[in-house]
XYZ file of C-alpha atoms in Angstrom:
360
model
C -0.611 -16.868 -17.746
C -0.875 -17.299 -13.966
C 0.052 -14.540 -11.533
C 2.915 -16.624 -10.200
C 4.400 -17.368 -13.612
C 4.115 -13.686 -14.464
C 5.705 -12.788 -11.130
C 8.730 -14.926 -11.996
C 9.125 -13.130 -15.310
C 8.831 -9.686 -13.716
C 11.423 -10.431 -11.079
C 13.847 -11.779 -13.669
C 13.341 -8.710 -15.842
C 13.564 -5.983 -13.237
C 15.420 -7.314 -10.177
C 18.795 -8.931 -10.775
C 19.129 -10.673 -7.416
C 16.398 -13.083 -8.470
C 18.450 -14.380 -11.407
C 20.692 -17.437 -11.087
C 24.106 -16.570 -9.643
C 25.931 -17.230 -12.896
C 23.741 -14.658 -14.681
C 24.037 -11.801 -12.178
C 25.028 -8.603 -13.931
C 24.155 -5.067 -12.894
C 24.256 -3.598 -16.387
C 21.081 -3.462 -18.426
C 18.674 -3.161 -15.518
C 17.237 0.298 -16.111
C 18.204 2.921 -13.567
C 19.812 0.542 -11.081
C 23.426 1.418 -10.346
C 26.301 -0.914 -9.567
C 25.880 0.037 -5.910
C 22.199 -1.009 -6.043
C 23.223 -4.263 -7.684
C 25.795 -5.061 -4.999
C 23.226 -4.357 -2.307
C 20.834 -6.657 -4.136
C 23.411 -9.447 -4.226
C 23.918 -9.020 -0.510
C 20.142 -9.311 0.015
C 20.112 -12.482 -2.047
C 22.780 -14.086 0.135
C 20.974 -13.323 3.368
C 19.140 -16.302 4.802
C 18.803 -15.018 8.356
C 15.787 -12.766 7.899
C 13.920 -14.312 10.814
C 16.849 -13.801 13.177
C 16.912 -10.153 12.099
C 13.219 -9.788 12.912
C 13.636 -11.484 16.292
C 16.784 -9.626 17.347
C 16.553 -7.503 20.480
C 17.880 -4.512 18.550
C 15.131 -4.785 15.936
C 12.408 -5.313 18.549
C 13.507 -2.197 20.436
C 13.489 -0.219 17.179
C 10.031 -1.573 16.332
C 8.751 -0.596 19.782
C 10.068 2.927 19.293
C 8.385 3.219 15.882
C 5.104 1.732 17.058
C 4.879 4.235 19.935
C 5.145 7.353 17.787
C 2.135 9.549 18.474
C 0.591 6.916 20.755
C 2.400 7.428 24.050
C -0.835 8.064 25.965
C -2.685 4.990 24.731
C -3.554 2.520 27.461
C -1.790 -0.415 25.790
C 1.399 1.591 25.320
C 1.433 2.799 28.933
C 0.792 -0.750 30.143
C 3.694 -2.021 28.041
C 6.067 0.732 29.129
C 5.548 -0.205 32.767
C 7.358 -3.471 32.014
C 9.071 -2.671 28.708
C 12.368 -4.565 28.957
C 10.755 -7.740 30.221
C 8.111 -7.554 27.485
C 10.677 -7.124 24.706
C 12.677 -10.054 26.060
C 9.500 -12.126 26.270
C 8.629 -11.374 22.637
C 12.201 -12.224 21.615
C 11.879 -15.627 23.311
C 8.402 -16.235 21.838
C 9.863 -15.818 18.385
C 12.962 -17.927 18.968
C 10.832 -20.708 20.479
C 8.101 -20.267 17.849
C 5.441 -19.951 20.508
C 4.180 -16.594 19.209
C 0.528 -16.650 18.205
C -1.484 -13.630 17.043
C -3.643 -12.251 19.831
C -7.399 -12.057 19.579
C -8.652 -9.125 17.544
C -11.125 -6.614 18.899
C -13.470 -5.544 16.114
C -15.365 -2.266 15.854
C -17.212 -0.408 13.132
C -16.356 2.920 11.546
C -18.695 4.870 9.283
C -16.357 7.275 7.489
C -16.048 7.262 4.545
C -18.288 4.157 4.613
C -19.306 1.479 7.079
C -16.648 -1.154 7.604
C -15.188 -3.411 10.286
C -11.829 -2.405 11.754
C -9.629 -4.990 13.482
C -7.395 -4.010 16.381
C -4.650 -5.989 18.098
C -3.053 -5.347 21.501
C 0.000 -3.114 21.498
C 2.079 -5.875 23.090
C 3.097 -8.177 21.585
C 1.383 -7.851 18.210
C 1.764 -4.276 17.101
C 5.414 -4.246 18.146
C 5.982 -7.446 16.185
C 4.296 -6.072 13.052
C 6.675 -3.116 13.049
C 9.590 -5.499 13.567
C 8.469 -7.500 10.524
C 8.101 -4.375 8.385
C 11.604 -3.216 9.316
C 12.816 -6.247 7.350
C 10.093 -6.520 4.696
C 9.950 -2.890 3.620
C 13.114 -2.800 1.459
C 12.006 -6.009 -0.267
C 8.578 -4.603 -1.033
C 9.980 -1.262 -2.152
C 12.217 -3.056 -4.635
C 9.302 -4.451 -6.614
C 6.677 -1.685 -6.393
C 6.165 0.334 -9.566
C 6.342 4.131 -9.683
C 2.589 4.331 -10.256
C 1.327 3.103 -6.896
C 1.167 5.510 -3.998
C -0.170 3.983 -0.775
C 2.157 2.759 1.994
C 5.289 3.976 0.233
C 7.694 6.489 1.738
C 7.856 9.677 -0.281
C 4.620 8.867 -2.104
C 1.101 9.151 -0.723
C -1.911 11.247 -1.672
C -0.106 14.423 -2.663
C 2.425 12.594 -4.842
C -0.472 10.891 -6.643
C -2.203 14.239 -7.125
C 0.971 15.812 -8.475
C 1.517 13.007 -11.002
C -2.069 13.162 -12.250
C -1.783 16.928 -12.748
C 1.395 16.372 -14.773
C -0.298 13.690 -16.881
C -3.252 15.968 -17.596
C -0.924 18.436 -19.330
C -0.948 15.903 -22.180
C -4.553 16.777 -22.949
C -4.779 14.851 -26.228
C -3.884 11.562 -24.506
C -5.911 12.115 -21.346
C -9.304 12.965 -22.822
C -10.980 9.951 -21.214
C -10.693 8.299 -17.828
C -11.227 4.710 -16.730
C -11.910 4.648 -13.005
C -12.469 1.466 -11.018
C -11.904 -0.196 -7.721
C -12.010 -3.755 -6.426
C -15.004 -5.290 -4.699
C -14.292 -5.782 -0.981
C -10.597 -5.863 -1.711
C -9.181 -6.451 1.770
C -11.635 -9.207 2.777
C -11.167 -10.949 -0.594
C -7.366 -11.221 -0.655
C -6.663 -14.928 -1.121
C -4.276 -16.275 1.520
C -2.915 -19.067 -0.647
C -1.993 -16.699 -3.482
C -0.490 -14.120 -1.108
C 1.676 -16.736 0.590
C 2.850 -18.124 -2.743
C 3.781 -14.647 -3.950
C 5.740 -14.009 -0.766
C 7.615 -17.252 -1.341
C 8.886 -15.868 -4.631
C 10.881 -13.316 -2.647
C 11.550 -15.039 0.665
C 13.277 -18.373 1.222
C 13.746 -18.190 4.995
C 11.394 -20.876 6.351
C 11.260 -19.408 9.843
C 10.327 -15.984 8.496
C 7.680 -17.581 6.267
C 6.282 -19.402 9.314
C 5.843 -16.049 11.048
C 4.261 -14.370 8.012
C 1.891 -17.321 7.556
C 0.858 -17.061 11.208
C 0.014 -13.368 10.778
C -1.782 -13.879 7.446
C -3.915 -16.724 8.784
C -4.976 -14.757 11.863
C -8.110 -13.456 10.103
C -9.996 -13.858 6.848
C -8.631 -11.822 3.954
C -6.557 -8.905 5.181
C -8.046 -7.322 8.317
C -8.461 -3.539 7.993
C -6.599 -1.863 10.840
C -3.853 -4.485 11.016
C -0.571 -2.619 10.426
C 0.771 -5.227 8.007
C -2.450 -5.511 5.984
C -1.900 -2.318 4.001
C 1.577 -3.491 2.950
C 0.454 -7.014 2.091
C -2.394 -5.504 0.053
C -0.028 -3.321 -1.941
C 2.283 -6.261 -2.557
C -0.658 -8.453 -3.619
C -1.364 -6.096 -6.545
C 2.212 -5.310 -7.541
C 2.371 -7.947 -10.307
C -0.854 -6.541 -11.700
C 0.878 -3.136 -11.749
C 3.797 -4.599 -13.706
C 1.395 -6.287 -16.139
C -0.379 -2.962 -16.738
C 2.817 -0.967 -17.233
C 5.050 -3.480 -19.015
C 2.858 -6.003 -20.813
C -0.036 -3.667 -21.637
C 2.273 -0.608 -21.943
C -0.264 1.717 -20.327
C 1.258 5.187 -20.082
C -1.083 6.935 -17.653
C -1.919 4.522 -14.834
C -2.350 5.407 -11.163
C -3.229 3.179 -8.208
C -3.853 4.126 -4.592
C -4.649 0.942 -2.628
C -7.405 -0.601 -4.779
C -8.563 2.654 -6.400
C -7.360 2.725 -10.009
C -7.312 5.466 -12.652
C -6.238 5.029 -16.282
C -6.159 7.932 -18.761
C -6.217 7.772 -22.565
C -7.312 9.674 -25.630
C -9.218 6.590 -26.876
C -12.495 5.668 -25.197
C -12.791 2.314 -26.977
C -9.283 1.390 -25.811
C -10.254 1.999 -22.187
C -13.324 -0.233 -22.517
C -11.152 -2.997 -23.960
C -8.572 -2.517 -21.207
C -11.318 -2.723 -18.597
C -12.336 -6.110 -19.979
C -8.744 -7.366 -19.826
C -8.252 -6.004 -16.303
C -11.420 -7.753 -15.151
C -10.192 -11.045 -16.576
C -6.679 -10.683 -15.157
C -7.848 -9.890 -11.629
C -10.379 -12.716 -11.604
C -8.104 -15.382 -13.086
C -4.867 -14.515 -11.309
C -5.831 -12.936 -8.001
C -9.447 -14.060 -7.446
C -10.568 -10.440 -7.275
C -13.624 -8.799 -8.823
C -13.931 -5.303 -10.268
C -16.695 -3.407 -8.480
C -19.749 -2.732 -10.610
C -19.475 1.064 -10.314
C -16.565 1.303 -12.806
C -16.715 4.274 -15.197
C -15.296 5.357 -18.556
C -15.989 9.048 -19.091
C -14.653 12.324 -20.562
C -12.429 14.051 -18.017
C -13.652 17.586 -18.613
C -17.299 16.615 -18.386
C -17.107 14.975 -14.953
C -13.620 15.386 -13.440
C -11.488 12.577 -11.994
C -12.521 11.917 -8.387
C -9.366 10.401 -6.891
C -7.340 10.623 -3.636
C -9.635 13.302 -2.245
C -9.527 15.657 -5.226
C -11.465 16.349 -8.415
C -9.093 16.757 -11.334
C -9.827 18.706 -14.530
C -7.415 19.627 -17.284
C -7.516 23.247 -16.194
C -7.746 23.049 -12.403
C -8.067 20.810 -9.334
C -10.647 21.043 -6.550
C -11.242 19.332 -3.231
C -13.680 16.433 -3.204
C -17.086 17.691 -2.060
C -17.252 15.487 1.050
C -13.812 16.669 2.225
C -14.781 20.288 1.637
C -17.921 19.753 3.730
C -15.948 18.081 6.523
C -13.458 20.963 6.458
C -16.279 23.483 6.842
C -17.864 21.511 9.716
C -14.498 21.256 11.484
C -13.983 25.028 11.303
C -17.551 25.713 12.439
C -17.190 23.428 15.470
C -13.904 25.070 16.407
C -12.037 21.780 16.356
C -8.446 21.459 17.456
C -5.775 23.208 15.429
C -4.301 19.872 14.304
C -7.592 18.821 12.720
C -8.025 22.090 10.833
C -4.357 22.034 9.801
C -4.902 18.613 8.217
C -7.722 19.961 6.045
C -5.631 23.010 5.233
C -2.932 20.634 4.014
C -5.421 19.050 1.620
C -6.667 22.395 0.347
C -3.292 24.025 -0.287
C -2.436 21.360 -2.887
C -5.312 22.354 -5.148
C -7.108 25.424 -6.480
C -8.977 26.277 -3.281
C -7.982 29.872 -2.562
C -11.612 31.016 -2.439
C -12.551 28.194 -0.060
C -9.634 28.999 2.244
C -10.447 32.707 2.250
C -14.025 31.890 3.184
C -13.299 29.341 5.922
C -10.057 30.796 7.291
C -10.163 34.535 6.497
C -7.535 35.392 9.103
C -4.952 32.828 7.993
């Protein structure tokens, strides 16, 4: 079954606004309330998504969001010197369909591994990306499963850690772990598939023109592009539904392209790995990285979202612990140390904290 055919089935099963009008009914759709259903119907009727993106009100809101924590950046200061004219110019670029993604500047980072990071100018691109997400976010949120944690409000690393700790209480059914990630995930996202999946949710041709322009601005999904992380999460959401609903996997966790599955049956995990490999290759043109593992949890721990999980306790990942120690030794800014402290306080690291921060 293709990813797109499966996507149609998922939407019909779990989101009522994708059903034909004569079949709309809020009852029988899990936890969704009548209020949710009415909001969904309203979303279905909307065909002016592009005009919402391009509105002056939305562009001003996007500018405000994009500036958070970045007020001293050169691009932001340059924009603020001529803010109203710039916002109006972007508004007209969109209405006239003359917007074109600016040229990326590309630089390398080496933590946690070497990779290319793509950066766009603040104006007009980063403002526009926030304007797009103001409209896309509720649509994406509606189809994400509860078992994915990146780029979702109220989720994130600590929510993933909390859910894994809860799952590990069921020791009999979490004896073994399947851990895998996807080979060069961002660069290997297929544009054609991504655009087709987006067309299952969006009918507004003008909005699709804009999304296509952004998607085609670089190969795959460029790391560092604000929209890339959301497109990446959406690209895998039908895989998530397949895992949870078709394969009925109870303990499944995904953060970006890092995946953990827990079970009491080692042979089952090996079989599931084979099926996952086939699904990703056939439906999404993605390849499982060769460093996948199936192992006993208590023998090795689950290395995921910066922690090492055992049935009895949770520790910081070794590299994060080392970075924490180096940051304290160098006397780095309070904000940097506070970030590491935030990691440590969510696990069993009292001895580490007493050693590194004895006066806290």
